Coordinates of C-alpha atoms in Angstrom, one line a residue:
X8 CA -11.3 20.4 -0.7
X9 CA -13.9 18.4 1.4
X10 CA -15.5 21.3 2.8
X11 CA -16.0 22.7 -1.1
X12 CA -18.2 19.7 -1.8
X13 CA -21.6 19.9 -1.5
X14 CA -23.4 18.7 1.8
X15 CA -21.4 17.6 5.6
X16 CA -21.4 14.9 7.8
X17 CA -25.1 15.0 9.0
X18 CA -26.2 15.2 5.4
X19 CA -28.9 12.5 5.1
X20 CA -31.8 11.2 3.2
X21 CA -34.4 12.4 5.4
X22 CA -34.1 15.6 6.2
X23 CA -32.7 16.8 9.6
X24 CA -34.8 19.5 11.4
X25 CA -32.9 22.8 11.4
X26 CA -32.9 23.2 15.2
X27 CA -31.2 19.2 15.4
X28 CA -28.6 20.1 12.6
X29 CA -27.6 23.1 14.2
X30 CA -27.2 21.5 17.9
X31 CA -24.9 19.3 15.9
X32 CA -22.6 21.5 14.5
X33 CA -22.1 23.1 17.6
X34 CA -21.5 20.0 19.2
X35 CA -19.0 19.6 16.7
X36 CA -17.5 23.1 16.5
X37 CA -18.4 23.4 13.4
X38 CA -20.1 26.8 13.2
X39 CA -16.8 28.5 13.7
X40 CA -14.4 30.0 10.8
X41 CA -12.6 27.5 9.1
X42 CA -9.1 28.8 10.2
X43 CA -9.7 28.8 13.7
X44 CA -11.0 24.7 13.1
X45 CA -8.4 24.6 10.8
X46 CA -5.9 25.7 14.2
X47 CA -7.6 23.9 16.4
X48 CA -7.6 20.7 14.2
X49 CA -3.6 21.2 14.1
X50 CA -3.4 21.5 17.7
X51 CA -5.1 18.4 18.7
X52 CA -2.8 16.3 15.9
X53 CA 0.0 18.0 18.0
X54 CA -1.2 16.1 20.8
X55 CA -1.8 12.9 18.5
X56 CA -5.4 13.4 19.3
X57 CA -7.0 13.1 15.6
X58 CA -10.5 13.9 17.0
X59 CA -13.6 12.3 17.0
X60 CA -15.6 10.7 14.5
X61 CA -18.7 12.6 12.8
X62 CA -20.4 9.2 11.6
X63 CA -19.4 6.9 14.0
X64 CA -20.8 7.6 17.3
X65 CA -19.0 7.3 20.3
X66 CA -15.7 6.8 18.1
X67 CA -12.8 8.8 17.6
X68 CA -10.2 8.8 14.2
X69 CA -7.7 6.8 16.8
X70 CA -9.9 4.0 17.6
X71 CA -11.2 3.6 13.8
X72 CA -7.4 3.2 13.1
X73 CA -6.6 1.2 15.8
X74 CA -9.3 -1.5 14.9
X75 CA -8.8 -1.0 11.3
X76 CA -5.6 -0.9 10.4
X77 CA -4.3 -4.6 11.8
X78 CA -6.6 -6.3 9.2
X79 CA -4.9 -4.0 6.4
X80 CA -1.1 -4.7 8.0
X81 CA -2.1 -8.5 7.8
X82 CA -3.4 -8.5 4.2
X83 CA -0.6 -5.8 3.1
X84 CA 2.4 -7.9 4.9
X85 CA 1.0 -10.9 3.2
X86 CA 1.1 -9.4 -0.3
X87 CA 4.3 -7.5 0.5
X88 CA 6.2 -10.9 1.1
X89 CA 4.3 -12.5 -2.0
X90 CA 5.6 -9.7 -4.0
X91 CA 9.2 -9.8 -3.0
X92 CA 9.6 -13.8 -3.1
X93 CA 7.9 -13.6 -6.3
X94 CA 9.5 -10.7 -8.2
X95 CA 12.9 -10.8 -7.5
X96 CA 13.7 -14.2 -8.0
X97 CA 11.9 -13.6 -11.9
X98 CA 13.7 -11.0 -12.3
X99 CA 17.2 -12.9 -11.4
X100 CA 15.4 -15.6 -14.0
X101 CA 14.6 -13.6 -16.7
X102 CA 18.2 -11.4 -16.7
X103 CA 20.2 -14.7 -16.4
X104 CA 17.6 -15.8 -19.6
X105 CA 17.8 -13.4 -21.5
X106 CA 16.0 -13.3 -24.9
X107 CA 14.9 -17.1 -24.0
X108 CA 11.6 -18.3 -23.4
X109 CA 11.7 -17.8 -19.4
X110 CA 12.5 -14.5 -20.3
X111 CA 10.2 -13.6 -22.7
X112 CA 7.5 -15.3 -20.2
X113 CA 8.4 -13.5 -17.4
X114 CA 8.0 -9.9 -19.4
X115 CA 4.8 -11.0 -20.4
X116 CA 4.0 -11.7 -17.0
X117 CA 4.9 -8.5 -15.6
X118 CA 3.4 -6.4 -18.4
X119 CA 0.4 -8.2 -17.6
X120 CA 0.8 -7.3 -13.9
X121 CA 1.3 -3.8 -14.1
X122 CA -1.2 -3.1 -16.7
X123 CA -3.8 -5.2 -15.7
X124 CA -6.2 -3.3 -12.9
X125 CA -6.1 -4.8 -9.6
X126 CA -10.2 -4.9 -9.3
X127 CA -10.0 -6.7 -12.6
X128 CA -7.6 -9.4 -11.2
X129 CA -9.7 -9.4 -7.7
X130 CA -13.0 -10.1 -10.3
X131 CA -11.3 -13.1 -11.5
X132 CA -10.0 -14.4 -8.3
X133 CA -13.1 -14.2 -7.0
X134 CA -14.7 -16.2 -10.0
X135 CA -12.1 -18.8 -9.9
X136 CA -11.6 -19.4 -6.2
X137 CA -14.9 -18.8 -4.7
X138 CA -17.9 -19.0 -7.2
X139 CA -16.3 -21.6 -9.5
X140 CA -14.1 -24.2 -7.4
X141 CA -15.5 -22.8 -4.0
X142 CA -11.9 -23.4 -2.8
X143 CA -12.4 -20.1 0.0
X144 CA -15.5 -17.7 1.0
X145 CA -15.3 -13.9 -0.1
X146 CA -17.5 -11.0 1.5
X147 CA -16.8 -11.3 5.1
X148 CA -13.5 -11.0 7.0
X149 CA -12.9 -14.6 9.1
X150 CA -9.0 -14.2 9.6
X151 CA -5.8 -15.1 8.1
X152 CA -8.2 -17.6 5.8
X153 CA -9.7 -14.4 4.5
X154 CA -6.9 -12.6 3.7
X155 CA -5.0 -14.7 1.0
X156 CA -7.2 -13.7 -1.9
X157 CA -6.3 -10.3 -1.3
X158 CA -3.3 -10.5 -0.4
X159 CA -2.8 -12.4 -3.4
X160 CA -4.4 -9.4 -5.7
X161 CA -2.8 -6.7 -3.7
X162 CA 0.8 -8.7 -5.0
X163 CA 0.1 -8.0 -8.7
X164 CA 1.6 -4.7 -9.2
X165 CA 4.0 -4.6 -7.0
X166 CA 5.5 -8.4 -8.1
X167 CA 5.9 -7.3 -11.9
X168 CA 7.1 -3.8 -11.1
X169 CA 10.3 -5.3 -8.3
X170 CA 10.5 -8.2 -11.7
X171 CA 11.3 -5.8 -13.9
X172 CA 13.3 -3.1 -12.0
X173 CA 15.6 -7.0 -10.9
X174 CA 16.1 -7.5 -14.5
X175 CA 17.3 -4.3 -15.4
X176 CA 18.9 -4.1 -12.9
X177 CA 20.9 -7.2 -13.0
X178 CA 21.0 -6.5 -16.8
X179 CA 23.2 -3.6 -16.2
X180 CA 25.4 -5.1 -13.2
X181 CA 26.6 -8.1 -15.2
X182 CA 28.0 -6.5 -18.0
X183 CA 30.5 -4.5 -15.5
X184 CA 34.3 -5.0 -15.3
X185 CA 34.4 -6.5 -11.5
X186 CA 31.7 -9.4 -12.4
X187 CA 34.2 -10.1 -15.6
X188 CA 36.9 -10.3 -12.8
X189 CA 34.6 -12.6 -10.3
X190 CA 34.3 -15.0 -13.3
X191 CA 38.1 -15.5 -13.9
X192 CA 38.8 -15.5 -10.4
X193 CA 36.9 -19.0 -10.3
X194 CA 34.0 -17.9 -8.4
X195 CA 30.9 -20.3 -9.1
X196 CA 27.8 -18.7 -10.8
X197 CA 25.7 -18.8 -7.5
X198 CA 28.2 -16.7 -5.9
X199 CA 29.0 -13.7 -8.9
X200 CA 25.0 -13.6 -8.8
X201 CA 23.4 -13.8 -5.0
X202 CA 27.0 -12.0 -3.6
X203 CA 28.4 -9.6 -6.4
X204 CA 25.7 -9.0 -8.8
X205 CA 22.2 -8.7 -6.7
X206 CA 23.7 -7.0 -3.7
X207 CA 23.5 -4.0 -6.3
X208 CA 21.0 -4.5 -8.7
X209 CA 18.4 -4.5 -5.7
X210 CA 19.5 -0.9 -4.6
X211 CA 16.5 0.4 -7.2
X212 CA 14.2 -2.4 -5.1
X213 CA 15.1 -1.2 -2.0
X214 CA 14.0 2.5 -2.9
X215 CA 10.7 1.4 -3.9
X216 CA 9.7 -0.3 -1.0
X217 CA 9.5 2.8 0.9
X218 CA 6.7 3.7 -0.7
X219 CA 5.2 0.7 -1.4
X220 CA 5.6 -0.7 2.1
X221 CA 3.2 2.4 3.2
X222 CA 0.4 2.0 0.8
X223 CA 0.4 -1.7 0.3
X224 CA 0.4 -2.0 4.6
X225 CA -2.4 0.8 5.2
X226 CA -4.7 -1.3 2.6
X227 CA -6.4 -0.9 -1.2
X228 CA -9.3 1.0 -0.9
X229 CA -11.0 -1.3 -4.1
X230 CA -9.5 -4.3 -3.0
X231 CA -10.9 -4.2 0.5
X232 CA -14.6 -3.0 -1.0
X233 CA -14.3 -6.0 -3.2
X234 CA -13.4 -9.0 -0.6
X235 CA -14.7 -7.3 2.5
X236 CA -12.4 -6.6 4.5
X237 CA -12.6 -4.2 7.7
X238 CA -9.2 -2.8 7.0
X239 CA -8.5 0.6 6.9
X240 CA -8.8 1.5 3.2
X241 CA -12.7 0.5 3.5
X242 CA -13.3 3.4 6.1
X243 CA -11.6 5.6 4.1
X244 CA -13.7 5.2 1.1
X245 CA -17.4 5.5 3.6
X246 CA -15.9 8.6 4.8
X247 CA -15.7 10.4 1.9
X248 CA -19.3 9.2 1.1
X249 CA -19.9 10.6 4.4
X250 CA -18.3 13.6 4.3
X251 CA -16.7 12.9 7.7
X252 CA -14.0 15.3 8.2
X253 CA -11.7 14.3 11.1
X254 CA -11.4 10.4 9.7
X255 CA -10.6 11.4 5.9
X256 CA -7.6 13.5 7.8
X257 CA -6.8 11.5 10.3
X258 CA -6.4 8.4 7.6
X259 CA -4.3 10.5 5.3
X260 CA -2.0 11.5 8.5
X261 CA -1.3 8.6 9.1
X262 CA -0.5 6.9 5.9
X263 CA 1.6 10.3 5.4
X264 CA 3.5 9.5 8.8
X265 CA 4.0 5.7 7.4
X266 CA 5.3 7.1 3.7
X267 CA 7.9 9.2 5.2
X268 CA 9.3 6.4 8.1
X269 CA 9.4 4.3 5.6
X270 CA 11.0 6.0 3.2
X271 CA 13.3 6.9 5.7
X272 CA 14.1 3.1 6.5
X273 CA 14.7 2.8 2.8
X274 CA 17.0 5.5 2.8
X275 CA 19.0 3.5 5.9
X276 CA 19.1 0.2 4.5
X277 CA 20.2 1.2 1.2
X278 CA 23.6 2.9 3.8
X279 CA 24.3 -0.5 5.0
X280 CA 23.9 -2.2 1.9
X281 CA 26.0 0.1 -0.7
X282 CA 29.3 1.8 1.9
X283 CA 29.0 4.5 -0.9
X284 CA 26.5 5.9 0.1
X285 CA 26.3 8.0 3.1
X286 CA 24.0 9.6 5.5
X287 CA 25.9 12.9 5.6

């Protein structure tokens, strides 16, 4: 699809004598058929080797994601744990308060935070925390003291979704026959809910943080263009401006690789946590 738009990685401004942009592309390999780069391309991924950078000089696809993606795992694990300390106890709130105000608070929350576009929530962070109160500095990457905003931004979504997938969730698991019987067994509240109750209602949880663990870690492409952060999301985005090949692949190899062990780590703790279910 990247080769069907218009220009290539040595596309500039100022135009490129012909003799200069052809020495290029045979540097490059890129004057032969497609399949046999295509083949080639495959090859050197067998042999983890996601080739060299057309933009960057003197850089391959491995060291841009080496460098890179650190700053997105801090910023993503930051807003990951946000998320999940922030969402599931709402959603415990709002199921054990149901049709009260928490309730009805909460809901409004989450709506908010799903519907609400992430740039639009990093626009007012950014007004609030840096132009207004001038609490933290935006624009440049300095560190963990960099990354809250963020992080912060990044845990929108994924805090109102895991809230409301808790509340149904627990919704559906108290009104069953065996929490009836954990009641008139004498069992305190805490108990029913944080041993009986939640154990299953987070199953649904669970199978969303597969994928969400993989895109939230491997960084927002906005979000990152918005704070500036050197994560990997940000080279993403310049090298589709750039039309550079080998790193749009190589990026979306690897989050690919992270989706499916991740999913797959889903998949094994939702074994240990429900004895239903098993791997056969």
């Amino acid at each position: 699809m990247m080769r069907a738009i218009p220009g290539g990685p040595f596309t500039d401004e100022r135009a490129i004598p012909s003799f200069v942009l052809e020495k290029m592309m045979s540097r490059y390999n890129l004057n032969d058929n497609l399949f046999i780069q295509y083949g080639r391309y495959l090859l050197n991924v067998l042999c983890l080797d996601l080739g060299p950078s057309y933009r960057y000089e003197g850089m391959t696809v491995n060291e841009l994601i080496a460098g890179s993606f650190p700053v997105s795992f801090m910023v993503g694990g930051i807003a990951l744990i946000l998320a999940l300390v922030v969402g599931i106890p709402a959603g415990i709130i709002s199921a054990l308060k149901r049709g009260k105000w928490q309730d009805r608070l909460a809901m409004i929350l989450a709506t908010l935070g799903v519907t609400v576009p992430s740039f639009v929530i990093a626009a007012a962070l950014v007004y609030l925390f840096a132009w207004r109160w001038g609490i933290v500095t935006v624009g440049f990457w300095e560190g963990i003291s960099t990354a809250i905003l963020p992080a912060l931004t990044l845990a929108g979504y994924p805090a109102a979704f895991i809230s409301r997938l808790v509340r149904s969730g627990m919704l559906e698991i108290l009104q069953q026959d065996y929490i009836r019987t954990a009641y008139a067994k004498g069992l305190s509240e805490r108990a029913v809910i944080y041993i009986h109750a939640l154990k299953n209602a987070i199953i649904p949880v669970i199978t969303y943080l597969g994928p969400l663990t993989a895109g939230i870690l491997t960084g927002s492409f906005v979000i990152e263009q918005v704070f500036g952060v050197p994560g990997l999301g940000s080279f993403f985005v310049t090298s589709i401006t750039n039309r550079d090949y080998t790193t749009i692949m190589g990026v979306t190899i690897f989050y690919s690789a992270l989706l499916v062990m991740f999913n797959l780590l889903a998949d094994l703790c939702l074994v240990i946590i429900d004895p239903r279910i098993k791997l056969r």
